[in-house]
CSV table of C-alpha atoms and ligand atoms in Angstrom, one decimal:
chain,number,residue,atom,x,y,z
T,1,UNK,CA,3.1,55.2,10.7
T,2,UNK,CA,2.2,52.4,12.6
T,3,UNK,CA,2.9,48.7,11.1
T,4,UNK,CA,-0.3,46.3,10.4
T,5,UNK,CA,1.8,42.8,11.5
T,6,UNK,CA,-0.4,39.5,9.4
T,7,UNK,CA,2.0,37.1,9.5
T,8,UNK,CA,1.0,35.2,12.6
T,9,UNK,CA,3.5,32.4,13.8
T,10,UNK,CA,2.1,29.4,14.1
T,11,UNK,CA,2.8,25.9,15.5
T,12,UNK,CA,1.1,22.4,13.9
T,13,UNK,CA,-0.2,22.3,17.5
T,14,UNK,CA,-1.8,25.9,17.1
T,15,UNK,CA,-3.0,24.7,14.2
T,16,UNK,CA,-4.4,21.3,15.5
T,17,UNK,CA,-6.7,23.5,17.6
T,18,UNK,CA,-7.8,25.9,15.3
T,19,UNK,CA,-8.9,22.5,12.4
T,20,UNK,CA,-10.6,21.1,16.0
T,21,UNK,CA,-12.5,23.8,16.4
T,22,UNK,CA,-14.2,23.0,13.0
T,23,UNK,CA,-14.7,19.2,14.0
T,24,UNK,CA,-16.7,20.0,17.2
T,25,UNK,CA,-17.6,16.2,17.4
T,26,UNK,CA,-13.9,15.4,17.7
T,27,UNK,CA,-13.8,17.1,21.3
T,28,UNK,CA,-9.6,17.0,21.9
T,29,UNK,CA,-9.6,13.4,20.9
T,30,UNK,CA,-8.0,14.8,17.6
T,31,UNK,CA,-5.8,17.4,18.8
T,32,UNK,CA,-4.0,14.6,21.2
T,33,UNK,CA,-4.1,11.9,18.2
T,34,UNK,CA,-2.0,14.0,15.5
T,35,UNK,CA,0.2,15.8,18.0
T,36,UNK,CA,1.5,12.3,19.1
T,37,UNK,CA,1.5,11.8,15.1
T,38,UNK,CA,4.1,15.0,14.9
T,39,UNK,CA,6.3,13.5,17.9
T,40,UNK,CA,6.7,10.2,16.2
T,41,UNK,CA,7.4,11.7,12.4
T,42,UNK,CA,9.6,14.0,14.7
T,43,UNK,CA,12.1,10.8,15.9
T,44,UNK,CA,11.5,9.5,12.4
T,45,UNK,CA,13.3,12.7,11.0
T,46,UNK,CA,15.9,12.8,13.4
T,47,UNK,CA,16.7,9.0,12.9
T,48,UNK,CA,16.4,9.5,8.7
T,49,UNK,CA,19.0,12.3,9.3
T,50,UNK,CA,21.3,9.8,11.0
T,51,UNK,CA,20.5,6.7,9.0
T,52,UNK,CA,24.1,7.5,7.2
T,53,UNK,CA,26.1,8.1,10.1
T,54,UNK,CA,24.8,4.6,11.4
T,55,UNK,CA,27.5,3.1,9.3
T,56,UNK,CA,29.9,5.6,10.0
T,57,UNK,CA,29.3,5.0,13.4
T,58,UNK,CA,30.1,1.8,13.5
T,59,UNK,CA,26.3,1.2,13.8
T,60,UNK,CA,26.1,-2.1,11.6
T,61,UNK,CA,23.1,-3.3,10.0
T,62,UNK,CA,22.7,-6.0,13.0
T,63,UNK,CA,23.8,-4.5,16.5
T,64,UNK,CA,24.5,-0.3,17.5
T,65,UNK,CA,26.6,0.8,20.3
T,66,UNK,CA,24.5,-0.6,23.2
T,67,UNK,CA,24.0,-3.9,22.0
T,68,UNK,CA,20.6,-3.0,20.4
T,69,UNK,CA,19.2,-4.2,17.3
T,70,UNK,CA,19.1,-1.8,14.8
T,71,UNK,CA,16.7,-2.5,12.3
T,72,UNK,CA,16.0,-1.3,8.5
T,73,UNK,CA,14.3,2.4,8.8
T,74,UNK,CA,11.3,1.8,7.5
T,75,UNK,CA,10.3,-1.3,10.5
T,76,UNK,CA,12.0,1.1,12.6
T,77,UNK,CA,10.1,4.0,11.9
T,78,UNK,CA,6.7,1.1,11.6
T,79,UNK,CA,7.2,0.8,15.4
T,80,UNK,CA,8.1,4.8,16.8
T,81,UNK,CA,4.5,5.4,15.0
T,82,UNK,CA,2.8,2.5,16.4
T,83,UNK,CA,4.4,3.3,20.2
T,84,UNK,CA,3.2,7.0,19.8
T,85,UNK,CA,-0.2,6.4,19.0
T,86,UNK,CA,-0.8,3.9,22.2
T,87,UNK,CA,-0.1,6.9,24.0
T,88,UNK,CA,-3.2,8.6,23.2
T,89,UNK,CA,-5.5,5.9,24.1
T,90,UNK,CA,-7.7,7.3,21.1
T,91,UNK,CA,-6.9,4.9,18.5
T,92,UNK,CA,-8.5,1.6,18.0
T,93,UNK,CA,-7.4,-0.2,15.3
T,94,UNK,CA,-4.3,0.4,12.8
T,95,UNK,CA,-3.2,-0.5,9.5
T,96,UNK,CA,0.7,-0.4,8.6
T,97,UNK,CA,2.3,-1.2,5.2
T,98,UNK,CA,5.0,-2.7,7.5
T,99,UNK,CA,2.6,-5.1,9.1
T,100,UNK,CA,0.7,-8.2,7.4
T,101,UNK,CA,-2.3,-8.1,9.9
T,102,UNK,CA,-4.6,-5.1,11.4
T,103,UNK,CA,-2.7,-3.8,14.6
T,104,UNK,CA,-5.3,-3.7,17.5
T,105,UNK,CA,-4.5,-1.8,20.8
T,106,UNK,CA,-4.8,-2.3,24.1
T,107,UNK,CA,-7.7,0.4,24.1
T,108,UNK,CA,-9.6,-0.8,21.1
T,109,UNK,CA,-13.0,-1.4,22.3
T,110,UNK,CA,-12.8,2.0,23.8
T,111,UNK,CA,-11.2,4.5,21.1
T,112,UNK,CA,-13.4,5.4,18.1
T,113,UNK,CA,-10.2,6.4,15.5
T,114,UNK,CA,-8.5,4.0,13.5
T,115,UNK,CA,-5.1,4.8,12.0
T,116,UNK,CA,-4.0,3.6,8.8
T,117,UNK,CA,-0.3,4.5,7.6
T,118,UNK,CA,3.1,3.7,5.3
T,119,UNK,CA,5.6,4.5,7.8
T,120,UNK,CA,8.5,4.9,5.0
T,121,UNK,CA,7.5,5.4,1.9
T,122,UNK,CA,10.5,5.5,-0.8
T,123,UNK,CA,12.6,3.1,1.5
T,124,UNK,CA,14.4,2.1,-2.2
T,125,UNK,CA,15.9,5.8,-2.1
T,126,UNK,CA,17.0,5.6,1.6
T,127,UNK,CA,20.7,4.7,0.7
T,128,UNK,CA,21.1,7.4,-1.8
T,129,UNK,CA,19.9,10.1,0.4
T,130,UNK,CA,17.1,10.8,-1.6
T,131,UNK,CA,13.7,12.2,-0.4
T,132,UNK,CA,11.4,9.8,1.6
T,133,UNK,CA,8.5,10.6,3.3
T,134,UNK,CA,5.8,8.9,5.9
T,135,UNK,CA,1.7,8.9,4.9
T,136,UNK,CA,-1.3,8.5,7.3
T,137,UNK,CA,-5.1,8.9,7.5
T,138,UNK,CA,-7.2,8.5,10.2
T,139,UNK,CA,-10.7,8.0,10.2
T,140,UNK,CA,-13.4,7.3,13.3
T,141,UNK,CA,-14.3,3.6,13.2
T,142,UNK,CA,-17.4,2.8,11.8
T,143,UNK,CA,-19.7,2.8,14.7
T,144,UNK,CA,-18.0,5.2,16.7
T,145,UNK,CA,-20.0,4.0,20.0
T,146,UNK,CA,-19.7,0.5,19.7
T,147,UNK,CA,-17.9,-1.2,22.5
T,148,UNK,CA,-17.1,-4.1,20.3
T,149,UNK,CA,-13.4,-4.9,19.3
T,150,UNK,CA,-12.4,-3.1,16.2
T,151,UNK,CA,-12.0,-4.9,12.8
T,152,UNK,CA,-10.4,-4.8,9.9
T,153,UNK,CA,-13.9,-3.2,8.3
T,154,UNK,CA,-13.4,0.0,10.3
T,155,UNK,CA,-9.4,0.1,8.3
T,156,UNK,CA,-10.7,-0.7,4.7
T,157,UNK,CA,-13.4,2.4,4.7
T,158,UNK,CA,-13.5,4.4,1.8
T,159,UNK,CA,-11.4,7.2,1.4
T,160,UNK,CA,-14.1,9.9,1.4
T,161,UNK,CA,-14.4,8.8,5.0
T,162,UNK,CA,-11.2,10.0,5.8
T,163,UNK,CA,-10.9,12.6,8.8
T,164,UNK,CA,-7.6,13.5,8.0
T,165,UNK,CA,-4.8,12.7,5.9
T,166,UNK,CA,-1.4,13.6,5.1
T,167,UNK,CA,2.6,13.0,4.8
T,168,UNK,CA,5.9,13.9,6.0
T,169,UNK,CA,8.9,14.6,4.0
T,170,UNK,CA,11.9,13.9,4.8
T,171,UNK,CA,14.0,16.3,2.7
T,172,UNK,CA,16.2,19.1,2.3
T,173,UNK,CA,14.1,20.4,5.2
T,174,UNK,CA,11.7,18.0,7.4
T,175,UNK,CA,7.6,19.1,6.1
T,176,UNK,CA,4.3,18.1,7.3
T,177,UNK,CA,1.7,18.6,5.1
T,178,UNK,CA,-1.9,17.7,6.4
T,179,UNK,CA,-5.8,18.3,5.8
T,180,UNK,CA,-8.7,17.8,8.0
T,181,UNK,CA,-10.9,18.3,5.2
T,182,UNK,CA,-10.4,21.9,5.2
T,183,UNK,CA,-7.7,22.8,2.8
T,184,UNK,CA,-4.2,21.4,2.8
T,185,UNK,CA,-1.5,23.1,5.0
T,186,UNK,CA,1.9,22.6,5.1
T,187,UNK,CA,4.2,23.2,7.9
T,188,UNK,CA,8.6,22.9,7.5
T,189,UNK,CA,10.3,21.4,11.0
T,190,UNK,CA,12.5,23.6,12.9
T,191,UNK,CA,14.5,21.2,14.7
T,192,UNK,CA,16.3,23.8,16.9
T,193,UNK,CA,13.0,24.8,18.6
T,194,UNK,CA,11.3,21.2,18.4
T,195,UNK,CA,8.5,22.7,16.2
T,196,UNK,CA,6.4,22.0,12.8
T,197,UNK,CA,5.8,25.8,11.6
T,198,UNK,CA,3.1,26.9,9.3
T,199,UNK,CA,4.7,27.7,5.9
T,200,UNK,CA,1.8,27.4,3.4
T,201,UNK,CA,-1.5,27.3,3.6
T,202,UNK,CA,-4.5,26.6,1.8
T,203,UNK,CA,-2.0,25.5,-0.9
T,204,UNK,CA,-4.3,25.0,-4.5
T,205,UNK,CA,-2.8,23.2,-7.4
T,206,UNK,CA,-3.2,25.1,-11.2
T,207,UNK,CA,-5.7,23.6,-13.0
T,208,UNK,CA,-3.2,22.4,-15.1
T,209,UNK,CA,0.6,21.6,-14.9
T,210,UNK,CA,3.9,21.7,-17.4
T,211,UNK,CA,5.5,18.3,-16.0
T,212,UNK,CA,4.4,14.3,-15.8
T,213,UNK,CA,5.3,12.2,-13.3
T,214,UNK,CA,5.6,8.4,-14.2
T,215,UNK,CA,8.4,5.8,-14.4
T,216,UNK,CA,8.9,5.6,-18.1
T,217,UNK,CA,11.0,2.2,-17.5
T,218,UNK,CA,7.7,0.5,-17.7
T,219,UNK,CA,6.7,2.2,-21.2
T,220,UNK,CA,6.1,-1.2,-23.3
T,221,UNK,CA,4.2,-2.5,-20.1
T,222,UNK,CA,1.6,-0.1,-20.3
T,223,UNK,CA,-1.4,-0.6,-22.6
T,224,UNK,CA,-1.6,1.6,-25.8
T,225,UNK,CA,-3.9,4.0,-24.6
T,226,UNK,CA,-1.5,4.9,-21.7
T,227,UNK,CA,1.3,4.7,-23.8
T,228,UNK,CA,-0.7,6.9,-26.2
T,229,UNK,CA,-1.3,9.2,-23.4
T,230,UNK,CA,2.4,9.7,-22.2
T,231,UNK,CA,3.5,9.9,-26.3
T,232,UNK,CA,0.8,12.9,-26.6
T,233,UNK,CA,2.5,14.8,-23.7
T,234,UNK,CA,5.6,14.3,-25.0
T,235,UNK,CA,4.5,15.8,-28.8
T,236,UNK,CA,5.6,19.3,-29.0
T,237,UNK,CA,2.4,21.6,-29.9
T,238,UNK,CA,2.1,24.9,-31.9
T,239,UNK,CA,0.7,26.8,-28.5
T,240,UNK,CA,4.0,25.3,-26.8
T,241,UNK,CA,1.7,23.8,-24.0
T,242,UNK,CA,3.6,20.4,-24.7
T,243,UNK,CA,5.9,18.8,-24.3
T,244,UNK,CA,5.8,18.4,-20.7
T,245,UNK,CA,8.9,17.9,-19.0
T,246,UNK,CA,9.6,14.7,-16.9
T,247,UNK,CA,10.1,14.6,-13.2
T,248,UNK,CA,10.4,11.3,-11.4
T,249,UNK,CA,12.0,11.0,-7.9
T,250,UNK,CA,10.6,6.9,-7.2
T,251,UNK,CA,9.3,8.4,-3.5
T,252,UNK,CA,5.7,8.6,-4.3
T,253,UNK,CA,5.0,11.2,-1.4
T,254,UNK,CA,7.7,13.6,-3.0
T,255,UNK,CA,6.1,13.2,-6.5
T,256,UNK,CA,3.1,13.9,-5.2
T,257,UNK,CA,4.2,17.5,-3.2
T,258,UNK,CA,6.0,18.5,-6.1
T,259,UNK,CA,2.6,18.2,-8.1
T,260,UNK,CA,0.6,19.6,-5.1
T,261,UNK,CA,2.9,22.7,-5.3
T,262,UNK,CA,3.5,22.6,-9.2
T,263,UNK,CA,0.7,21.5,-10.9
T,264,UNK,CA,0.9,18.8,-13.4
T,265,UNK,CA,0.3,14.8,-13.1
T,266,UNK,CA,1.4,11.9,-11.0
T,267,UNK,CA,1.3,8.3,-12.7
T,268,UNK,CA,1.4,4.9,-11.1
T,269,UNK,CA,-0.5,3.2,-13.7
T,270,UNK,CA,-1.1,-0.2,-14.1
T,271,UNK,CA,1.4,-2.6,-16.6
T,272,UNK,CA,1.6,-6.1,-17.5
T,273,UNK,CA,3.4,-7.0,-14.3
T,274,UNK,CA,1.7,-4.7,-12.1
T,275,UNK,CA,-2.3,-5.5,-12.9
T,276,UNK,CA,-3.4,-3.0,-9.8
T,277,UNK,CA,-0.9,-0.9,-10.4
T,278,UNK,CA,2.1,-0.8,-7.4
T,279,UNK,CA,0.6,1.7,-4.8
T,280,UNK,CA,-1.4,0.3,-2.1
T,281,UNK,CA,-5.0,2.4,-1.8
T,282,UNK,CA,-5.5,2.2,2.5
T,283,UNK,CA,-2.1,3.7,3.6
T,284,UNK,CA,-1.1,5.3,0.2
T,285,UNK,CA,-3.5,6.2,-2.7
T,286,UNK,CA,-6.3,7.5,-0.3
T,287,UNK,CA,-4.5,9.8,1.8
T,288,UNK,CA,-2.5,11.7,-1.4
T,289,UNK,CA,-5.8,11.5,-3.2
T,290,UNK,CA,-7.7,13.0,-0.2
T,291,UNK,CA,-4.8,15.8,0.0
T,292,UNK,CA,-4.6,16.5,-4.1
T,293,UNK,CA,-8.7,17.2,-4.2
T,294,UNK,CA,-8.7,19.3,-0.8
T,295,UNK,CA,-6.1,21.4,-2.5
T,296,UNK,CA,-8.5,21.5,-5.6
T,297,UNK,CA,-6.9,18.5,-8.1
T,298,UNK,CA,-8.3,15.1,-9.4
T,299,UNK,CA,-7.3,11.6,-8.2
T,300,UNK,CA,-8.5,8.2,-10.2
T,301,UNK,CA,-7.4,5.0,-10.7
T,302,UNK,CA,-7.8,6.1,-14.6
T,303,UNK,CA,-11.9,5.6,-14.4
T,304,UNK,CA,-13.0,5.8,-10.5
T,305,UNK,CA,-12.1,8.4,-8.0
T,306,UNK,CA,-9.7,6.7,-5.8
T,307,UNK,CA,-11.6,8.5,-2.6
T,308,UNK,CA,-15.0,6.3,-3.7
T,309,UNK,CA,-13.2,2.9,-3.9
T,310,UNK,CA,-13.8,0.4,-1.3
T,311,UNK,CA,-10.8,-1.5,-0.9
T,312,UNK,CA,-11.4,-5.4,-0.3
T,313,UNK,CA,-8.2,-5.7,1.9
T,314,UNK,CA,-5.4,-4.0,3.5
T,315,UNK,CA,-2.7,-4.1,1.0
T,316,UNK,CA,-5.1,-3.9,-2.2
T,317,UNK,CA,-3.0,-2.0,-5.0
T,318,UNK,CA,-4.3,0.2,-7.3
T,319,UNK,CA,-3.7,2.3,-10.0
T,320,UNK,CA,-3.1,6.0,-9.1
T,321,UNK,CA,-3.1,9.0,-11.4
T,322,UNK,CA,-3.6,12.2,-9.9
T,323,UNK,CA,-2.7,15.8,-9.9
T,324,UNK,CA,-4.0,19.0,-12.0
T,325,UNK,CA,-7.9,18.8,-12.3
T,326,UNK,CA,-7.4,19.2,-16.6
T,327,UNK,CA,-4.3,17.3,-16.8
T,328,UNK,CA,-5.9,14.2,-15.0
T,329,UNK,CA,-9.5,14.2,-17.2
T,330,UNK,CA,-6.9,15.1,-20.0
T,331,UNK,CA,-5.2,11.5,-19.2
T,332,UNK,CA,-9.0,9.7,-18.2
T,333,UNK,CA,-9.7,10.7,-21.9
T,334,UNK,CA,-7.3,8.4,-23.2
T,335,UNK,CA,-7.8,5.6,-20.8
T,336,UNK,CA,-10.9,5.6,-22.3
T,337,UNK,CA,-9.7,5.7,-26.0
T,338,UNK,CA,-12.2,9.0,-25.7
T,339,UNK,CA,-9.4,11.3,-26.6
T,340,UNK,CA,-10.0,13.1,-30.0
T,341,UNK,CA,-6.1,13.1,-30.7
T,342,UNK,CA,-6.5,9.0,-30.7
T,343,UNK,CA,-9.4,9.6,-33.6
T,344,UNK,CA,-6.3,10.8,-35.6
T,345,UNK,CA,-3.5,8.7,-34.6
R,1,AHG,P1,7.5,2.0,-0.3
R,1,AHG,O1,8.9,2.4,-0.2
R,1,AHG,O2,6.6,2.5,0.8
R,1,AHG,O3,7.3,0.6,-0.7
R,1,AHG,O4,6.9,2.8,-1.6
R,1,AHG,C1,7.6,2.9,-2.7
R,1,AHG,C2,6.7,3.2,-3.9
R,1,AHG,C3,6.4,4.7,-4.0
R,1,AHG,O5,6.9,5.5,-3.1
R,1,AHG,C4,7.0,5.0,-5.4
R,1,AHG,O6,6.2,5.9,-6.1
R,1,AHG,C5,7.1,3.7,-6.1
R,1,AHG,O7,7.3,2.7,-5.0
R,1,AHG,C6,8.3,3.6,-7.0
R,1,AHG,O8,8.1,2.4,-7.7
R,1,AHG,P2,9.1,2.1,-9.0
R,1,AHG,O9,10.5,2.0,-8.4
R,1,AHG,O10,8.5,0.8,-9.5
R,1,AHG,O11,8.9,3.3,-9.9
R,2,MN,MN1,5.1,3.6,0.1
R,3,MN,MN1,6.8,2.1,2.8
């Protein structure tokens, strides 16, 4: 009896072409932009991998074995990504956590993308060999023809202009997760053949989770509604939907793929210390809120979808609470003080 074979092997590079063909316009500019993407988060995994043995190595925080400076992994890993994407000659303009300013390149009045990107995100869990990951979106620049230089305008666009968004982890395997606005994909790193393989795709979060994801720490910082929110999930119910059980891993890139896969909610609200909230919206917030809703969830900043902000600057923070589509109006609710629970309490 003859054997149907479906499972097709295929590379992020495979899969590059395949997304182009749905972005006509983009005509190889962004097939050659993310596969230099996946050879930069490619050095960056190897040189996570060996950010331990750098000590054991003898590879001190100032100088390694050929006299070099090694820096901290995270401006390390700021300029592998910035060098990769000057390769291309397609980018214009790009926006780093790691970097104050807008980064313009030597091609900017030519290119029409702009890259925007958090090169390490989680660096606080770097020394305990906990998960970290890399984000990025890319968008075109706002007039795609001009042959002005670039400015900071075409970084701070609104999500929903995104052309693509997603993050690396940097885990007990090495994933790339991306969308081009056609469903979210995720691809695990084999690093004996050099290659980002297609694991998952069009991955779609439950409507609604079992677990919250929020750094209780900051309980008494949150106002009462949130606090009223995080108390509610917590309240065992007769249907045994609650309570929710609490996962919290500080990387927000691995909080947010464990929601993707999971279901449930992610919470970076804002507190008395942190008025916006911590996460920055250009190189954070947009691209995990771009990749919750492609794979069918909610993002907000508690009121306003974070895709329909406009952010006034590069390293605006804002509130971010996203995941399950019910979990997240669930939590709007009583942001609000909407939530018929808070009539009783
Ligand atoms: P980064 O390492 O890029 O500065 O980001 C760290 C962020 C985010 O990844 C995580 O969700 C958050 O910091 C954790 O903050 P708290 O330690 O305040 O919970
Ligand atoms: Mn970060
Ligand atoms: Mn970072």
């Amino acid at each position: 009896m003859p054997t149907l074979l479906t499972s097709r092997l295929t590379t992020i590079s495979h899969h590059i072409d395949e997304e182009q063909n749905l972005h006509p316009e983009a005509t190889g500019e962004f097939t050659s932009i993310l596969n230099d993407l996946t050879l930069a988060l490619r050095i960056i995994s190897r040189d996570v991998r060996r950010a331990g043995l750098n000590d054991v190595l003898g590879l001190t925080k100032d100088t390694n074995v050929h006299g070099e400076q090694v820096r901290k992994l995270d401006t390390y890993s700021n300029d592998v990504i910035k060098r990769a994407m000057l390769r291309s000659g397609h980018i214009c303009i790009m926006a780093s956590e790691e970097d104050d300013d807008i980064i313009l390149t030597p091609s900017n009045s030519k290119a029409k993308y702009v890259l925007v990107f958090d090169p390490l995100d989680g660096s606080s869990n770097i020394d305990v060999n906990v998960t970290i990951g890399t984000i990025f979106g890319l968008y075109k620049r706002i007039d795609p023809y001009s042959d002005e230089t670039a400015t900071i305008d075409d970084v701070i666009q609104p999500g929903y202009k995104l052309q693509a968004a997603g993050y690396a982890l940097y885990g007990s395997s090495t994933l790339l997760v991306y969308t081009t606005g056609h469903g979210v994909h995720a691809f695990t790193y084999d690093p004996t053949l050099g290659e980002f393989l297609l694991t998952k795709e069009n991955i779609r979060l439950p409507h609604r989770g079992k677990s919250y994801s929020v750094n209780e720490g900051y309980y008494y910082k949150w106002s009462e509604n949130m606090r009223q929110y995080v108390d509610f999930i917590k309240t065992p119910s007769s249907d045994k939907s609650r309570p929710y059980s609490l996962r919290y891993i500080g990387t927000a890139v691995a909080d947010i793929h464990r929601t993707l896969l999971n279901g449930g909610i992610f919470l970076y609200p804002a507190d008395n210390s942190h008025p916006n909230g911590k996460l920055r919206i250009v190189y954070e917030a947009n691209a995990l809120a771009m990749i919750i809703e492609q794979a069918g969830g909610r993002a907000s900043d508690g009121e306003k979808r974070i895709l329909d902000i406009k952010p006034d600057n590069i390293h605006q923070r804002i509130p971010l609470i996203a995941g399950s589509k019910e979990d997240v109006i669930e939590c709007e609710s009583f942001l609000k003080g909407e939530h018929p629970m808070q009539k009783i309490i």
